[in-house]
Amino acid sequence: MAAIYHLPEINLMVRGEAEFVLPNILDALNEGDGERFFSHEGVFWHHDGVIAMAGFDKAARPDDLASLPVDLGFLTPGDLENGLEMNFSRGCRRGCFFCCRAQGSRMRKMPPRKAGELLSAFAGKVDRLGEGSETARTVNINDDDILQEPAYAREVFAAIKRQGLRIFGIQTSTASLAKADGSPQVEVHELAADPDLYVKSAPLL
């Protein structure tokens, strides 16, 4: 509410993850479909003195990451100069303040098949644009912490390598690296230390 108050030039705001619900909200507004508009959560809209709020006390956090549209037609060679940021999962079970407040305390994952589809589309786009630099063929994994579930991380990393892509590094928590008794999480260490996953074969955690 403070952001809305101080940014009056913004007339539509979605709490949480907007890319899933925004097209539906815009369609509802353009068609004057109030029932469809108010079926959403976490939405605030104002225009010409009219204010509409749909479940604004809640955040939009869709579970179905399999329905994410894969359309990379908007990308230009300049956009790909340093690769592309991608989310494969959202939310984190660790309870740290920022990620859990923003994305929720439950990990929601894109199915591995869908992740492979997204990576294949990206690699194909890079090839078609003739952007052959090493940095163009990179994926910056922007998950809250993909290593919180090592088996899932292993599937995503394998899909990245199958497409001939690399990553710069992995953002994680120190909680990923050790078990509750202080002994090392060997599986996680092996995943993170794989030089074939990284740009210039240089692991970065």
Short mmCIF file of C-alpha atoms in Angstrom, two decimals:
data_model
loop_
_atom_site.label_atom_id
_atom_site.label_comp_id
_atom_site.label_asym_id
_atom_site.label_seq_id
_atom_site.Cartn_x
_atom_site.Cartn_y
_atom_site.Cartn_z
CA MET A 1 0.00 0.00 0.00
CA ALA A 2 2.92 2.34 0.70
CA ALA A 3 4.32 1.69 -2.78
CA ILE A 4 0.94 2.46 -4.35
CA TYR A 5 0.63 5.66 -2.33
CA HIS A 6 4.05 6.94 -3.34
CA LEU A 7 3.82 5.80 -6.99
CA PRO A 8 0.48 7.18 -8.19
CA GLU A 9 1.59 6.92 -11.83
CA ILE A 10 1.32 3.12 -11.52
CA ASN A 11 -2.30 2.14 -11.97
CA LEU A 12 -2.03 -1.66 -11.84
CA MET A 13 -0.13 -3.65 -9.24
CA VAL A 14 0.02 -7.38 -8.54
CA ARG A 15 1.39 -8.76 -5.27
CA GLY A 16 3.49 -11.85 -5.83
CA GLU A 17 4.10 -13.36 -9.27
CA ALA A 18 2.46 -11.25 -11.94
CA GLU A 19 3.45 -12.94 -15.19
CA PHE A 20 0.86 -15.71 -14.83
CA VAL A 21 -2.10 -13.52 -13.92
CA LEU A 22 -1.34 -10.24 -15.70
CA PRO A 23 -2.63 -11.27 -19.16
CA ASN A 24 -5.95 -12.41 -17.64
CA ILE A 25 -6.27 -9.23 -15.59
CA LEU A 26 -5.63 -7.02 -18.62
CA ASP A 27 -8.17 -8.97 -20.68
CA ALA A 28 -10.74 -8.63 -17.90
CA LEU A 29 -10.17 -4.86 -17.66
CA ASN A 30 -10.31 -4.35 -21.42
CA GLU A 31 -13.51 -6.39 -21.67
CA GLY A 32 -15.11 -4.83 -18.59
CA ASP A 33 -15.46 -8.28 -17.03
CA GLY A 34 -15.67 -7.58 -13.30
CA GLU A 35 -16.30 -11.19 -12.32
CA ARG A 36 -13.13 -12.30 -14.08
CA PHE A 37 -11.12 -9.42 -12.56
CA PHE A 38 -12.23 -10.21 -9.00
CA SER A 39 -11.44 -13.92 -9.42
CA HIS A 40 -7.75 -13.06 -8.99
CA GLU A 41 -5.75 -12.46 -5.83
CA GLY A 42 -3.28 -9.74 -4.94
CA VAL A 43 -4.50 -7.18 -7.52
CA PHE A 44 -4.87 -3.40 -7.17
CA TRP A 45 -6.12 -1.17 -10.02
CA HIS A 46 -7.06 2.49 -10.17
CA HIS A 47 -8.04 4.72 -13.05
CA ASP A 48 -9.83 8.08 -13.23
CA GLY A 49 -10.77 8.01 -9.56
CA VAL A 50 -12.00 4.40 -9.59
CA ILE A 51 -10.21 1.90 -7.34
CA ALA A 52 -10.63 -1.87 -7.54
CA MET A 53 -8.89 -4.39 -5.29
CA ALA A 54 -9.09 -8.17 -5.71
CA GLY A 55 -7.86 -10.13 -2.70
CA PHE A 56 -5.08 -7.60 -2.13
CA ASP A 57 -4.32 -9.09 1.28
CA LYS A 58 -2.98 -12.17 -0.54
CA ALA A 59 -0.07 -12.75 -2.91
CA ALA A 60 -0.42 -14.44 -6.30
CA ARG A 61 1.70 -17.61 -6.08
CA PRO A 62 0.62 -20.10 -8.75
CA ASP A 63 1.42 -23.75 -8.23
CA ASP A 64 1.28 -24.76 -11.87
CA LEU A 65 4.67 -23.78 -13.25
CA ALA A 66 4.08 -26.24 -16.10
CA SER A 67 1.74 -23.73 -17.74
CA LEU A 68 4.43 -21.05 -18.10
CA PRO A 69 4.34 -19.90 -21.75
CA VAL A 70 7.59 -20.51 -23.62
CA ASP A 71 7.79 -17.74 -26.22
CA LEU A 72 11.22 -16.21 -26.63
CA GLY A 73 10.39 -14.40 -29.86
CA PHE A 74 10.92 -11.01 -28.23
CA LEU A 75 14.63 -11.61 -27.62
CA THR A 76 17.18 -9.76 -29.77
CA PRO A 77 20.92 -10.47 -30.12
CA GLY A 78 21.62 -7.63 -27.69
CA ASP A 79 19.35 -9.22 -25.09
CA LEU A 80 21.39 -12.43 -25.26
CA GLU A 81 24.84 -10.93 -24.91
CA ASN A 82 25.13 -12.11 -21.31
CA GLY A 83 22.73 -15.06 -21.42
CA LEU A 84 19.32 -15.18 -19.81
CA GLU A 85 17.99 -15.32 -16.25
CA MET A 86 15.56 -18.18 -15.62
CA ASN A 87 13.46 -19.46 -12.73
CA PHE A 88 12.96 -23.21 -12.42
CA SER A 89 11.58 -23.17 -8.87
CA ARG A 90 10.17 -20.60 -6.50
CA GLY A 91 9.88 -20.43 -2.77
CA CYS A 92 12.21 -21.77 -0.11
CA ARG A 93 11.68 -23.97 2.93
CA ARG A 94 14.63 -22.57 4.87
CA GLY A 95 12.68 -19.81 6.62
CA CYS A 96 15.06 -16.92 5.82
CA PHE A 97 13.30 -13.56 5.86
CA PHE A 98 13.56 -12.29 2.29
CA CYS A 99 12.84 -15.30 0.06
CA CYS A 100 10.11 -16.73 2.23
CA ARG A 101 8.30 -13.39 2.48
CA ALA A 102 8.56 -12.75 -1.26
CA GLN A 103 8.03 -16.22 -2.72
CA GLY A 104 6.56 -18.26 0.11
CA SER A 105 7.93 -20.99 2.36
CA ARG A 106 7.05 -23.86 0.01
CA MET A 107 9.21 -24.86 -2.93
CA ARG A 108 7.19 -24.86 -6.17
CA LYS A 109 9.00 -26.52 -9.07
CA MET A 110 8.75 -26.38 -12.83
CA PRO A 111 8.42 -29.99 -14.02
CA PRO A 112 11.75 -31.24 -15.47
CA ARG A 113 10.11 -31.79 -18.87
CA LYS A 114 8.96 -28.16 -18.96
CA ALA A 115 12.41 -26.99 -17.82
CA GLY A 116 13.93 -28.94 -20.70
CA GLU A 117 11.48 -27.34 -23.13
CA LEU A 118 12.42 -23.86 -21.91
CA LEU A 119 16.15 -24.55 -22.15
CA SER A 120 15.79 -26.07 -25.61
CA ALA A 121 13.86 -23.01 -26.82
CA PHE A 122 16.56 -20.73 -25.42
CA ALA A 123 19.44 -22.68 -26.96
CA GLY A 124 17.63 -22.71 -30.31
CA LYS A 125 17.08 -18.96 -30.13
CA VAL A 126 20.77 -18.36 -29.46
CA ASP A 127 21.70 -20.56 -32.42
CA ARG A 128 19.24 -18.85 -34.79
CA LEU A 129 20.50 -15.39 -33.88
CA GLY A 130 24.06 -16.51 -34.47
CA GLU A 131 25.11 -15.32 -31.03
CA GLY A 132 27.94 -17.74 -30.50
CA SER A 133 29.81 -16.12 -27.62
CA GLU A 134 30.37 -18.17 -24.49
CA THR A 135 28.45 -15.70 -22.33
CA ALA A 136 25.40 -15.81 -24.65
CA ARG A 137 25.02 -19.54 -24.02
CA THR A 138 24.55 -19.06 -20.30
CA VAL A 139 21.63 -19.40 -17.91
CA ASN A 140 21.62 -17.45 -14.67
CA ILE A 141 19.51 -19.59 -12.34
CA ASN A 142 17.41 -17.11 -10.40
CA ASP A 143 15.69 -19.58 -8.05
CA ASP A 144 15.57 -18.75 -4.36
CA ASP A 145 17.67 -21.87 -3.76
CA ILE A 146 17.58 -24.73 -6.26
CA LEU A 147 19.97 -26.74 -4.05
CA GLN A 148 17.35 -27.14 -1.32
CA GLU A 149 16.27 -30.20 -3.31
CA PRO A 150 19.42 -31.81 -4.77
CA ALA A 151 17.60 -34.41 -6.87
CA TYR A 152 15.66 -31.68 -8.68
CA ALA A 153 18.78 -29.54 -9.11
CA ARG A 154 20.55 -32.53 -10.66
CA GLU A 155 17.79 -32.88 -13.29
CA VAL A 156 17.87 -29.19 -14.19
CA PHE A 157 21.67 -29.11 -14.37
CA ALA A 158 21.66 -32.17 -16.65
CA ALA A 159 19.16 -30.44 -18.95
CA ILE A 160 21.37 -27.34 -19.07
CA LYS A 161 24.38 -29.39 -20.09
CA ARG A 162 22.39 -31.34 -22.71
CA GLN A 163 21.67 -28.06 -24.50
CA GLY A 164 25.34 -27.06 -24.48
CA LEU A 165 24.63 -24.24 -22.03
CA ARG A 166 26.58 -23.09 -18.97
CA ILE A 167 25.89 -21.10 -15.82
CA PHE A 168 27.91 -18.42 -14.05
CA GLY A 169 27.17 -19.62 -10.53
CA ILE A 170 24.61 -20.95 -8.06
CA GLN A 171 22.96 -18.80 -5.40
CA THR A 172 22.39 -20.88 -2.29
CA SER A 173 22.42 -20.92 1.49
CA THR A 174 25.17 -22.31 3.68
CA ALA A 175 22.40 -24.59 4.98
CA SER A 176 22.66 -26.48 1.67
CA LEU A 177 26.22 -27.50 2.36
CA ALA A 178 25.91 -29.36 5.67
CA LYS A 179 23.50 -31.71 7.40
CA ALA A 180 21.97 -30.93 10.78
CA ASP A 181 24.84 -32.76 12.52
CA GLY A 182 27.44 -30.65 10.70
CA SER A 183 28.60 -33.36 8.32
CA PRO A 184 28.90 -32.34 4.66
CA GLN A 185 26.07 -32.75 2.18
CA VAL A 186 28.24 -34.71 -0.23
CA GLU A 187 25.63 -34.83 -3.00
CA VAL A 188 25.29 -31.05 -2.97
CA HIS A 189 29.07 -30.55 -2.94
CA GLU A 190 29.44 -32.82 -5.97
CA LEU A 191 26.67 -31.01 -7.83
CA ALA A 192 28.14 -27.59 -7.14
CA ALA A 193 31.72 -28.62 -7.95
CA ASP A 194 31.00 -29.94 -11.46
CA PRO A 195 33.22 -27.84 -13.76
CA ASP A 196 31.24 -28.85 -16.87
CA LEU A 197 28.31 -26.82 -15.57
CA TYR A 198 30.07 -23.46 -15.39
CA VAL A 199 31.38 -20.73 -17.67
CA LYS A 200 35.13 -21.29 -18.18
CA SER A 201 34.80 -24.47 -16.08
CA ALA A 202 35.07 -22.36 -12.94
CA PRO A 203 32.60 -23.38 -10.20
CA LEU A 204 31.10 -20.47 -8.30
CA LEU A 205 28.82 -20.85 -5.31
#
